mmCIF file of C-alpha atoms in Angstrom:
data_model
loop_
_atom_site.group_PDB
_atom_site.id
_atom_site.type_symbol
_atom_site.label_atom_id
_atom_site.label_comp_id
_atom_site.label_asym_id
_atom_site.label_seq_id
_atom_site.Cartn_x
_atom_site.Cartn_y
_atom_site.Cartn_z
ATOM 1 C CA UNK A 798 -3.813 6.583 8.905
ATOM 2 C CA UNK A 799 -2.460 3.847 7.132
ATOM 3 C CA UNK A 800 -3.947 1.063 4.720
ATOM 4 C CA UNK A 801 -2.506 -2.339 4.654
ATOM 5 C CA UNK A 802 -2.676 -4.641 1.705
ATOM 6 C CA UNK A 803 -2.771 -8.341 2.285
ATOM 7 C CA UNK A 804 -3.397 -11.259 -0.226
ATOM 8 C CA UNK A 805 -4.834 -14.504 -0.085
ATOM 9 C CA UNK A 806 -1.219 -15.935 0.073
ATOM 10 C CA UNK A 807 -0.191 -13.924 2.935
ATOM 11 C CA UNK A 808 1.262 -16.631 5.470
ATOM 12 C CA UNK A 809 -0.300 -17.131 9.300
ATOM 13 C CA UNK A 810 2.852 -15.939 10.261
ATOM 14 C CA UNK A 811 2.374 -12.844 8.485
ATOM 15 C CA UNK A 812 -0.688 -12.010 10.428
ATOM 16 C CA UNK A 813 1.032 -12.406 13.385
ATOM 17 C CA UNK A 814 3.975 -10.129 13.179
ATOM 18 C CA UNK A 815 1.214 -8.141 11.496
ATOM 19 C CA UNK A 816 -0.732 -7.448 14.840
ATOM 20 C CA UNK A 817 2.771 -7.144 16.674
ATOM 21 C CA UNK A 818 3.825 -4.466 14.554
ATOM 22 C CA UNK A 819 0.555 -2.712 14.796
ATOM 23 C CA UNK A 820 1.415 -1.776 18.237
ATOM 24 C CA UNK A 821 1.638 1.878 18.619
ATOM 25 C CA UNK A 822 -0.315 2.518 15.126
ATOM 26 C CA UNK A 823 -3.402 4.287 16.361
ATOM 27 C CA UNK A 824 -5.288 4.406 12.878
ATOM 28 C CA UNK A 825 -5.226 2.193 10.051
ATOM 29 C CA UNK A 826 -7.401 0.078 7.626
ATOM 30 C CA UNK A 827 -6.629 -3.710 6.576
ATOM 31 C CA UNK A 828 -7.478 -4.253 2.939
ATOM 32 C CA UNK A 829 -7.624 -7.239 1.101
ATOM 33 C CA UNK A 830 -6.861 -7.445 -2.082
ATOM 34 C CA UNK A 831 -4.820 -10.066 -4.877
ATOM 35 C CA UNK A 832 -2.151 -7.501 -5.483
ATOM 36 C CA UNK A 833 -0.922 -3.780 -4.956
ATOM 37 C CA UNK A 834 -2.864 -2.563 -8.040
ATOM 38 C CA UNK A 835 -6.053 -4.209 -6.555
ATOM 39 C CA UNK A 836 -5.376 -2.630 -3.481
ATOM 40 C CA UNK A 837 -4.619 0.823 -4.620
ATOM 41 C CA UNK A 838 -8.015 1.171 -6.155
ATOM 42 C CA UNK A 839 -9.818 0.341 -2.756
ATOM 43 C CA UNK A 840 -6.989 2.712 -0.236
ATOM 44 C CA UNK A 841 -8.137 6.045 1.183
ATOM 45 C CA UNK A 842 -5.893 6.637 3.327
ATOM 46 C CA UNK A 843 -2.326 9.133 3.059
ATOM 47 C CA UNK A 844 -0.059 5.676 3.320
ATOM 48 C CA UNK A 845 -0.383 2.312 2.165
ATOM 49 C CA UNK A 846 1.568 -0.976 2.543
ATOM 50 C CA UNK A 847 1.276 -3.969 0.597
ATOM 51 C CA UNK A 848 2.772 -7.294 1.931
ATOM 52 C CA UNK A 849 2.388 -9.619 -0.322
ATOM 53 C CA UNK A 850 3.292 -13.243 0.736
ATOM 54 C CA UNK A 851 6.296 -12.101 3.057
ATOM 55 C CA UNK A 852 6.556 -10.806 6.501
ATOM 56 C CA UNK A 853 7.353 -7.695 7.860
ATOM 57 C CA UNK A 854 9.731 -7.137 11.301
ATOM 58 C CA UNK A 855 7.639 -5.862 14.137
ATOM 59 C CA UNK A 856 9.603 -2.704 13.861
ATOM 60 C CA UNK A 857 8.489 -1.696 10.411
ATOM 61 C CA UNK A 858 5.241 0.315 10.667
ATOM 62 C CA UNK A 859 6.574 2.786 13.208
ATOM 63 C CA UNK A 860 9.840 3.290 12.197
ATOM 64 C CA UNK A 861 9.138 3.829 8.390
ATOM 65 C CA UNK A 862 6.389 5.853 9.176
ATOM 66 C CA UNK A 863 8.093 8.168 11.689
ATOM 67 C CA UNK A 864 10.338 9.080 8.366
ATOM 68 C CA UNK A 865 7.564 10.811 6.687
ATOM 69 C CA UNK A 866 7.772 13.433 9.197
ATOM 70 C CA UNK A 867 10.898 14.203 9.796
ATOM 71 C CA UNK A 868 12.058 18.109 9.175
ATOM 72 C CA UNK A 869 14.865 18.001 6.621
ATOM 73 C CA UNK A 870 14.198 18.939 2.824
ATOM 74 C CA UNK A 871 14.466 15.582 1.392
ATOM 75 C CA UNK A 872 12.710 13.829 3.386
ATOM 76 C CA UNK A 873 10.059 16.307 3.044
ATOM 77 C CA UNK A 874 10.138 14.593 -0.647
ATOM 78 C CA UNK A 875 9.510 11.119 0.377
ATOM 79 C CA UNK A 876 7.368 9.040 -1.639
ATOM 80 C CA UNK A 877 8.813 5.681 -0.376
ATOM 81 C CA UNK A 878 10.231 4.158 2.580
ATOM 82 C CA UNK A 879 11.093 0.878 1.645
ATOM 83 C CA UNK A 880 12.280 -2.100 3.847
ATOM 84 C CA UNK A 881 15.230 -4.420 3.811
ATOM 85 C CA UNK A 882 14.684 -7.382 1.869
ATOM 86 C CA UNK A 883 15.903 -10.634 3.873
ATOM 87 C CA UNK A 884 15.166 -14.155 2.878
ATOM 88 C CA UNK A 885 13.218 -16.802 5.089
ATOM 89 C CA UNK A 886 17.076 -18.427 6.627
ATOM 90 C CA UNK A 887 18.286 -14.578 6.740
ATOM 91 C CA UNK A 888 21.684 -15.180 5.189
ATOM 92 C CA UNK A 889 21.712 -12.079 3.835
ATOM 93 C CA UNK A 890 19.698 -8.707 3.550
ATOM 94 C CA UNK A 891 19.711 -6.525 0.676
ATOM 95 C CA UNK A 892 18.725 -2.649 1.196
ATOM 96 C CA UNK A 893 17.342 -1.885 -2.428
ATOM 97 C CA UNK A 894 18.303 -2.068 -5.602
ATOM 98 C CA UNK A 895 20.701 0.471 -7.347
ATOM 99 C CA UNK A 896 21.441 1.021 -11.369
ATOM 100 C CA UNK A 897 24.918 0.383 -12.611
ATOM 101 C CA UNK A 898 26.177 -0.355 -16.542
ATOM 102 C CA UNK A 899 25.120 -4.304 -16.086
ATOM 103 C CA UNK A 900 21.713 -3.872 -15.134
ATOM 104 C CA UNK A 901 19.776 -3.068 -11.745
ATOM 105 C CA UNK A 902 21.409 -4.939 -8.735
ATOM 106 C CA UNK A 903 20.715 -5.797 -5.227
ATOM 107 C CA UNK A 904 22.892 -3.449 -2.655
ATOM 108 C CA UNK A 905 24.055 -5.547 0.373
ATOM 109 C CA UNK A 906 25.372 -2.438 2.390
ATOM 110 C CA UNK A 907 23.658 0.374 3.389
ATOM 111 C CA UNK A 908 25.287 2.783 1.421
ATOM 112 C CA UNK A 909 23.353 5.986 2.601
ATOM 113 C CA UNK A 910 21.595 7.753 5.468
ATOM 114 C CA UNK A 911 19.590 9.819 3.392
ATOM 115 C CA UNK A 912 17.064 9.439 0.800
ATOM 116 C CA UNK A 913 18.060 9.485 -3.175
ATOM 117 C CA UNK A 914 15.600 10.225 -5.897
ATOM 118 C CA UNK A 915 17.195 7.399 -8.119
ATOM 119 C CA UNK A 916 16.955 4.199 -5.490
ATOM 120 C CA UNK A 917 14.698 1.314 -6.972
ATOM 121 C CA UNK A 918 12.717 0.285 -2.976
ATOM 122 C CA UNK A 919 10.578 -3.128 -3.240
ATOM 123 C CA UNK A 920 7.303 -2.694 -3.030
ATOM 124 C CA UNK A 921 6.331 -5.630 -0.724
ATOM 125 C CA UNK A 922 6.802 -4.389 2.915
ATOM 126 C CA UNK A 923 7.525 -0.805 1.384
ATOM 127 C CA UNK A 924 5.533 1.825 2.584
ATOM 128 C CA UNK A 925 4.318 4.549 0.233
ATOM 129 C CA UNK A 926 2.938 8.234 0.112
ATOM 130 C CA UNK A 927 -0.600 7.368 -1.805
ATOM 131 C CA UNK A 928 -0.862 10.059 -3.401
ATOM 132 C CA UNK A 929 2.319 9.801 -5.155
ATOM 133 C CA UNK A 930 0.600 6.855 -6.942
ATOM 134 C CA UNK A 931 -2.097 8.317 -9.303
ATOM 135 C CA UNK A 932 -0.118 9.027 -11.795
ATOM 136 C CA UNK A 933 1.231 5.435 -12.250
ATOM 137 C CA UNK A 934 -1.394 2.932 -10.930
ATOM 138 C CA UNK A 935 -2.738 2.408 -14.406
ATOM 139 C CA UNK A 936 1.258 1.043 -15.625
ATOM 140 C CA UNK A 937 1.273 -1.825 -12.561
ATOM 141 C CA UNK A 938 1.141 -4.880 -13.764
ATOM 142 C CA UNK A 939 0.786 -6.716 -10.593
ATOM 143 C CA UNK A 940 3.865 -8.280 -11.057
ATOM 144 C CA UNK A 941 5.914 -7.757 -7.128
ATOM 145 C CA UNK A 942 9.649 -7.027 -8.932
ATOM 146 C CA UNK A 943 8.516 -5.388 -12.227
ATOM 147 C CA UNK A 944 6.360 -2.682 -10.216
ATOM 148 C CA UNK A 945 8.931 -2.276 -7.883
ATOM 149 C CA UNK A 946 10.783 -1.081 -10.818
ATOM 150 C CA UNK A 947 8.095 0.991 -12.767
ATOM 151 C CA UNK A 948 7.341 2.886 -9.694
ATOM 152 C CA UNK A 949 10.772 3.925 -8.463
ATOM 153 C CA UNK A 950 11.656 5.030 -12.339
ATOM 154 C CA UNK A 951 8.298 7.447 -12.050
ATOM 155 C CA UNK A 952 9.057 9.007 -8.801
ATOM 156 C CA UNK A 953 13.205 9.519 -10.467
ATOM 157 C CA UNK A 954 11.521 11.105 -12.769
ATOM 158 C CA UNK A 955 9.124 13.811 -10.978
ATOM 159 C CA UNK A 956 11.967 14.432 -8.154
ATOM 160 C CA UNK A 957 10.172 12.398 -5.752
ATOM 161 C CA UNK A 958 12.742 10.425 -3.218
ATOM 162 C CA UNK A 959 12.951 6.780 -2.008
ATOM 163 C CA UNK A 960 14.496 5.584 1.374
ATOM 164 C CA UNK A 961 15.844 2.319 2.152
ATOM 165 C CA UNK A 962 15.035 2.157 6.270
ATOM 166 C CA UNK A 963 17.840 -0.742 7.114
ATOM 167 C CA UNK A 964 16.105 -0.537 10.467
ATOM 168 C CA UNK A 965 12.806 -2.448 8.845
ATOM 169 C CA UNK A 966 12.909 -5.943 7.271
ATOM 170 C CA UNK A 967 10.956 -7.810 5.156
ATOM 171 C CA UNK A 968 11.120 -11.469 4.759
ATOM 172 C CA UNK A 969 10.311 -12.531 1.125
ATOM 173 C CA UNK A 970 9.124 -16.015 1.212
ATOM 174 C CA UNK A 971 9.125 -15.985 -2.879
ATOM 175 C CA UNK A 972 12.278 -15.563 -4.344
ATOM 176 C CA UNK A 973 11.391 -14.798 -7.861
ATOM 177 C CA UNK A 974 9.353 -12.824 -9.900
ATOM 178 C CA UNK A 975 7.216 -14.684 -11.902
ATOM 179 C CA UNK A 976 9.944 -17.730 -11.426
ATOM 180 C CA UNK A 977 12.426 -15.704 -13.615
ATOM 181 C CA UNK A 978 15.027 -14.489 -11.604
ATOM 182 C CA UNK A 979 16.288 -14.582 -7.398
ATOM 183 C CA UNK A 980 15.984 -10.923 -7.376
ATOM 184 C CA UNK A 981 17.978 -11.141 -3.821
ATOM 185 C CA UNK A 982 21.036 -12.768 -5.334
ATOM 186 C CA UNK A 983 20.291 -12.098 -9.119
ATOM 187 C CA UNK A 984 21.245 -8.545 -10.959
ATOM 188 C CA UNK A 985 18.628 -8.404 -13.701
ATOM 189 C CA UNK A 986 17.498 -6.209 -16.774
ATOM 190 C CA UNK A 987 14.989 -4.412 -18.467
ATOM 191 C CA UNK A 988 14.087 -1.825 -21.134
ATOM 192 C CA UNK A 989 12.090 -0.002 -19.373
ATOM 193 C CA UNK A 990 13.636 3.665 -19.119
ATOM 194 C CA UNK A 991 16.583 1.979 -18.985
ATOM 195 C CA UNK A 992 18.802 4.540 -21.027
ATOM 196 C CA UNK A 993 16.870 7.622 -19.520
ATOM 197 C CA UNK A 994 17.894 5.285 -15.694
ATOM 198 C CA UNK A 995 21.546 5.447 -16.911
ATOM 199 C CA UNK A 996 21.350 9.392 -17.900
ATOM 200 C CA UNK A 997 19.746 10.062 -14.697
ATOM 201 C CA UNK A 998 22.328 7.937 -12.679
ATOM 202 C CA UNK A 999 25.568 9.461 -14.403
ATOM 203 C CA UNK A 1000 23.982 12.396 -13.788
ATOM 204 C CA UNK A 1001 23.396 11.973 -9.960
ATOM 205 C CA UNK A 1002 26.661 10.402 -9.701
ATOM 206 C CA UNK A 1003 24.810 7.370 -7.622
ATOM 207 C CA UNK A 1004 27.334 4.400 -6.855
#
């Protein structure tokens, strides 16, 4: 069972590659809601996806969610199985965002089969383990990029893992984040955690 988080803002396009990629999903619950946090409070079910005002490929729910269950160890960990991030001309995809000494930047390569406990996935058109929430629901801010970040840093830090499928995309049709930054072309900064982010990636010798 899956819950899926749409917005007022989500485009008629949306809602058709919606119903395409619902194809083969048995069970699952469409919520409505003005942003992740608002939709959190109103899921039930054991996964959740919040799109936002992008789209997602048709591809998205059954390959992401097929990675929950595979056998090995760390994907046993999985809190997150996040999607490519393309924009709406596809020149170029990003899969995630990784730490480095300048700040948190977009990856353009997939740069690993496996899952890594210090990967920063975007929320939109990311698929995530509900339960894995709890702890940080009460930190979102509602804010797409800023969440994306406050929610990878808390599963780093309680040895959950995050997964970049390069097999799903999702088409962001808004750029920035509160019109600060292209967070598909832009690297860009923040305090938060940031020197425990840089301990944790020096120590997972991520790069």
């Amino acid at each position: 069972m899956i819950d899926i988080v749409v917005n007022h803002n989500t485009p008629a396009l949306a809602n058709t590659m919606l119903r395409l990629a619902l194809n083969g999903i048995k069970e699952f619950h469409i919520i409505k809601a003005k942003n992740l946090k608002d939709g959190l409070s109103k899921t039930k079910s054991e996964f959740v996806i919040y799109l936002g005002d992008g789209i997602i490929s048709t591809n998205c729910l059954t390959e992401s969610l097929d990675l929950f269950h595979k056998s090995s160890s760390q994907f046993r960990k999985l809190a997150m199985v996040a999607s490519a991030v393309a924009s709406p001309k596809l020149v170029r995809k990003t899969f995630g965002y990784l730490l480095d000494e300048k700040g948190v930047k977009p990856v353009y390569k997939r740069h690993s089969s496996m899952p890594y406990s210090i990967q920063i996935g975007y929320l939109p058109g990311a698929i995530l383990r509900t339960s894995a929430l709890d702890a940080i629901i009460p930190q979102l801010k509602g804010d797409d990029l800023e969440d994306s970040y406050r929610v990878s840093v808390d599963f780093w830090l309680t040895g959950r893992m995050c997964y970049i499928n390069p097999k799903a995309t999702y088409v962001a049709m808004n750029f920035s984040s509160n019109n600060r930054i292209n967070f598909i072309e832009d690297p860009w900064q923040d305090n938060y955690m940031m020197d425990e982010l840089k301990r944790s990636w020096k120590r997972e010798m991520v790069g």
